[in-house]
Structures are given as C-alpha cells and as structure tokens.
Amino acid sequence: MSIFEKIIAREIPATIIYQDDDVIAFNDIDPKAPVHIVIATIKPIPTLNDLAESDATLMGKMILVARHIAASEGIEKNGYRIVFNCNRDGGQSVFHIHCHLLGGRQMDWPPG
Ligand code: AMP
C-alpha cells in the first residue's frame, strides 16, 4: 500500500485540500514552494508508464483540479508549475500517480 493510499484511507494524517471520486489533493509534507500541493489519483496506478488509454479522462481531470486549486490558492495570475515525476531519472519517490502543483515564487528553468 503506497503512502498516498494510506492518506486516502485516512490511516495517516494529511492536510486535504480537495477530494472527489477520482482524485485527492493535499499539502506536500516537504514543500518546495510557498504553495506545494500533491494531486493524486484515488485509483493506485504506480507510474505514468502504467497508464491505459482509458485513463485519459482521469489524467485530464487531474490537470483541471490542479488549475482550480491554483485559482483558489490565488496563484493563477502570477503562474504556477504542474510536475509529474516518473521513475528514477524523473525523481519519483512515491509510486502512485500524482502531480505537484507548485507556486507562490518564481520557478527556475531548467529544473534541477
Ligand atoms: P515524487 O517524488 O514526485 O514521487 O513526489 C512525492 C511527494 O510526496 C514528495 O514531494 C513528498 O514530499 C510527498 N510526500 C511523501 N509523504 C507524504 C505525506 N505523508 N504527506 C504529504 N506528502 C508526502
């Protein structure tokens, strides 16, 4: 069971910002920006490589939820970054598909 499944099951605490039948959003425990929110699928899919064609709507929904949260956090005008990490070189540490919504400061490019 991934740590995100435990958050979904309320077995470990998290500051949950949003949840519906498809996705959950909560504050990252180790924030890398003033706003750093993780948006994860409810369904446990390990990595982007495991996505099926039938997950297209789900993944689109993740982006829309991230955009709505960006608006509610007041960072939509200045801007923000949405990041998906995949496997070792991508820096993925939790193998349960999620994206990071980062904002509230100037982001660097290229990323480290
Ligand atoms: P990634 O490295 O892309 O797999 O992202 C995993 C993210 O989950 C990291 O930014 C971690 O800080 C975050 N994280 C790990 N455990 C928790 C937790 N218990 N509550 C909230 N965020 C967590």
Coordinates of N, CA, C and O in Angstrom, one line a residue, residues 22-92:
D22 N -12.4 10.6 -7.9 CA -11.3 10.3 -8.8 C -9.9 10.8 -8.3 O -8.9 10.1 -8.6
V23 N -9.9 11.9 -7.6 CA -8.6 12.5 -7.2 C -8.7 13.0 -5.8 O -9.8 13.3 -5.3
I24 N -7.5 13.1 -5.2 CA -7.3 13.7 -3.9 C -6.2 14.7 -4.0 O -5.2 14.5 -4.7
A25 N -6.3 15.8 -3.3 CA -5.3 16.9 -3.2 C -4.9 17.2 -1.8 O -5.9 17.3 -1.0
F26 N -3.7 17.2 -1.5 CA -3.2 17.5 -0.1 C -1.9 18.2 -0.1 O -1.1 18.2 -1.1
N27 N -1.6 19.0 1.0 CA -0.3 19.7 1.1 C 0.8 18.7 1.1 O 0.8 17.7 1.8
D28 N 1.9 19.0 0.3 CA 3.1 18.2 0.4 C 3.7 18.4 1.8 O 3.8 19.5 2.3
I29 N 4.2 17.2 2.3 CA 4.8 17.3 3.6 C 6.1 18.0 3.7 O 6.6 18.4 4.7
D30 N 6.8 18.1 2.5 CA 8.1 18.7 2.4 C 8.1 19.7 1.3 O 8.6 19.5 0.2
P31 N 7.4 20.9 1.5 CA 7.1 21.8 0.4 C 8.3 22.4 -0.2 O 9.2 22.8 0.5
K32 N 8.3 22.5 -1.5 CA 9.4 23.1 -2.2 C 9.1 24.5 -2.8 O 9.8 25.1 -3.5
A33 N 7.9 25.0 -2.4 CA 7.5 26.4 -2.8 C 6.4 26.8 -1.8 O 5.8 25.9 -1.1
P34 N 6.0 28.1 -1.7 CA 5.0 28.5 -0.8 C 3.7 27.7 -1.0 O 3.0 27.5 0.0
V35 N 3.3 27.4 -2.2 CA 2.2 26.5 -2.5 C 2.8 25.3 -3.1 O 3.5 25.3 -4.1
H36 N 2.6 24.1 -2.4 CA 3.1 22.8 -3.0 C 2.0 21.8 -2.6 O 2.0 21.3 -1.4
I37 N 1.2 21.5 -3.5 CA 0.1 20.6 -3.3 C 0.2 19.4 -4.2 O 0.5 19.5 -5.4
V38 N 0.0 18.2 -3.7 CA 0.1 17.0 -4.4 C -1.4 16.6 -4.8 O -2.3 16.6 -4.0
I39 N -1.5 16.3 -6.1 CA -2.8 15.8 -6.6 C -2.6 14.4 -7.1 O -1.8 14.2 -8.0
A40 N -3.3 13.5 -6.4 CA -3.1 12.0 -6.7 C -4.4 11.4 -7.2 O -5.5 11.8 -6.8
T41 N -4.2 10.3 -7.9 CA -5.4 9.6 -8.3 C -5.9 8.8 -7.1 O -5.1 8.4 -6.2
I42 N -7.2 8.5 -7.0 CA -7.7 7.6 -6.0 C -7.3 6.2 -6.3 O -6.8 5.4 -5.5
K43 N -7.4 5.9 -7.6 CA -7.0 4.6 -8.1 C -5.5 4.5 -8.1 O -4.8 5.4 -8.6
P44 N -5.0 3.4 -7.5 CA -3.5 3.4 -7.4 C -2.8 2.9 -8.6 O -2.7 1.7 -8.9
I45 N -2.4 3.8 -9.4 CA -1.6 3.5 -10.7 C -0.1 3.8 -10.3 O 0.1 5.0 -9.9
P46 N 0.8 2.9 -10.5 CA 2.2 3.2 -10.0 C 2.9 4.4 -10.7 O 3.4 5.3 -10.0
T47 N 2.9 4.4 -12.0 CA 3.7 5.4 -12.7 C 3.0 5.8 -14.0 O 2.0 5.1 -14.4
L48 N 3.5 6.9 -14.6 CA 2.9 7.3 -15.9 C 3.0 6.2 -16.9 O 2.1 6.0 -17.8
N49 N 4.0 5.3 -16.8 CA 4.1 4.2 -17.8 C 3.0 3.2 -17.7 O 2.9 2.3 -18.6
D50 N 2.3 3.2 -16.6 CA 1.2 2.2 -16.4 C -0.1 2.7 -16.8 O -1.2 2.0 -16.6
L51 N -0.2 3.9 -17.4 CA -1.5 4.4 -17.8 C -2.1 3.7 -19.0 O -1.3 3.3 -19.9
A52 N -3.4 3.5 -19.0 CA -4.1 2.9 -20.1 C -4.8 4.0 -20.9 O -5.0 5.1 -20.3
E53 N -5.2 3.7 -22.1 CA -5.9 4.7 -22.9 C -7.2 5.2 -22.1 O -7.6 6.3 -22.2
S54 N -7.7 4.3 -21.4 CA -9.0 4.6 -20.7 C -8.8 5.5 -19.5 O -9.7 6.0 -18.9
D55 N -7.5 5.8 -19.2 CA -7.2 6.8 -18.1 C -7.1 8.2 -18.6 O -6.8 9.1 -17.8
A56 N -7.3 8.4 -19.9 CA -7.2 9.8 -20.4 C -8.0 10.8 -19.7 O -7.6 11.9 -19.4
T57 N -9.3 10.5 -19.5 CA -10.2 11.4 -18.8 C -9.7 11.7 -17.4 O -9.8 12.9 -17.0
L58 N -9.3 10.7 -16.7 CA -8.8 10.8 -15.4 C -7.6 11.8 -15.3 O -7.5 12.7 -14.5
M59 N -6.7 11.6 -16.2 CA -5.5 12.5 -16.2 C -5.8 13.9 -16.6 O -5.3 14.8 -16.0
G60 N -6.8 14.1 -17.5 CA -7.3 15.4 -17.8 C -7.9 16.0 -16.6 O -7.7 17.2 -16.3
K61 N -8.6 15.3 -15.9 CA -9.3 15.8 -14.7 C -8.2 16.2 -13.6 O -8.4 17.3 -13.0
M62 N -7.1 15.5 -13.5 CA -6.1 15.9 -12.6 C -5.6 17.3 -12.9 O -5.4 18.2 -12.0
I63 N -5.4 17.6 -14.2 CA -4.9 18.9 -14.6 C -6.0 20.0 -14.3 O -5.7 21.1 -13.8
L64 N -7.3 19.7 -14.5 CA -8.3 20.7 -14.3 C -8.5 20.9 -12.8 O -8.7 22.1 -12.3
V65 N -8.3 19.9 -11.9 CA -8.4 20.0 -10.5 C -7.2 20.9 -10.0 O -7.4 21.8 -9.2
A66 N -6.0 20.7 -10.6 CA -4.8 21.5 -10.3 C -5.1 22.9 -10.6 O -4.8 23.8 -9.8
R67 N -5.7 23.2 -11.8 CA -6.0 24.5 -12.2 C -7.0 25.2 -11.2 O -6.8 26.4 -10.9
H68 N -8.0 24.5 -10.8 CA -9.0 25.1 -9.9 C -8.3 25.4 -8.6 O -8.6 26.4 -7.9
I69 N -7.5 24.5 -8.1 CA -6.8 24.7 -6.8 C -5.8 25.9 -7.0 O -5.8 26.7 -6.0
A70 N -5.2 26.0 -8.1 CA -4.3 27.2 -8.3 C -5.1 28.5 -8.2 O -4.7 29.4 -7.5
A71 N -6.3 28.5 -8.7 CA -7.2 29.7 -8.6 C -7.5 29.9 -7.1 O -7.5 31.0 -6.6
S72 N -7.9 28.8 -6.4 CA -8.4 29.0 -5.1 C -7.2 29.4 -4.1 O -7.4 30.0 -3.1
E73 N -6.0 29.1 -4.5 CA -4.8 29.4 -3.8 C -4.3 30.8 -4.2 O -3.3 31.3 -3.6
G74 N -4.9 31.4 -5.2 CA -4.6 32.8 -5.6 C -3.3 32.9 -6.4 O -2.6 34.0 -6.4
I75 N -2.8 31.8 -7.0 CA -1.6 31.8 -7.8 C -1.8 31.8 -9.3 O -0.8 31.7 -10.0
E76 N -3.0 31.8 -9.7 CA -3.3 31.6 -11.2 C -2.8 32.7 -12.0 O -2.3 32.5 -13.1
K77 N -2.8 33.9 -11.5 CA -2.4 35.1 -12.4 C -0.9 35.1 -12.5 O -0.3 35.3 -13.6
N78 N -0.2 35.0 -11.4 CA 1.3 35.0 -11.4 C 1.8 33.8 -12.1 O 2.9 33.8 -12.7
G79 N 1.2 32.7 -11.9 CA 1.6 31.5 -12.6 C 2.0 30.4 -11.6 O 2.1 30.6 -10.4
Y80 N 2.2 29.2 -12.2 CA 2.5 28.0 -11.3 C 3.1 27.0 -12.2 O 3.1 27.1 -13.5
R81 N 3.5 25.9 -11.6 CA 4.1 24.8 -12.4 C 3.4 23.5 -11.9 O 3.1 23.3 -10.7
I82 N 3.1 22.6 -12.9 CA 2.5 21.3 -12.6 C 3.5 20.3 -13.1 O 4.0 20.4 -14.2
V83 N 3.9 19.4 -12.2 CA 5.0 18.5 -12.5 C 4.6 17.0 -12.2 O 4.0 16.8 -11.2
F84 N 4.9 16.2 -13.2 CA 4.8 14.7 -13.0 C 6.2 14.1 -13.0 O 6.9 14.4 -14.0
N85 N 6.6 13.4 -12.0 CA 7.9 12.7 -12.0 C 7.6 11.3 -12.3 O 6.7 10.7 -11.8
C86 N 8.5 10.7 -13.1 CA 8.3 9.3 -13.5 C 9.6 8.5 -13.3 O 10.7 8.8 -13.9
N87 N 9.6 7.5 -12.4 CA 10.7 6.6 -12.2 C 12.0 7.3 -11.7 O 11.9 8.5 -11.3
R88 N 13.1 6.6 -11.8 CA 14.3 7.1 -11.1 C 14.8 8.4 -11.7 O 15.0 9.4 -10.9
D89 N 15.0 8.5 -13.0 CA 15.6 9.7 -13.6 C 14.6 10.9 -13.4 O 15.0 12.0 -13.4
G90 N 13.3 10.6 -13.3 CA 12.3 11.7 -13.1 C 12.2 12.1 -11.7 O 11.6 13.1 -11.4
G91 N 12.8 11.4 -10.8 CA 12.8 11.7 -9.4 C 11.6 11.3 -8.6 O 11.3 11.9 -7.6
Q92 N 10.9 10.3 -9.1 CA 9.7 9.8 -8.5 C 10.1 9.0 -7.2 O 11.0 8.2 -7.2

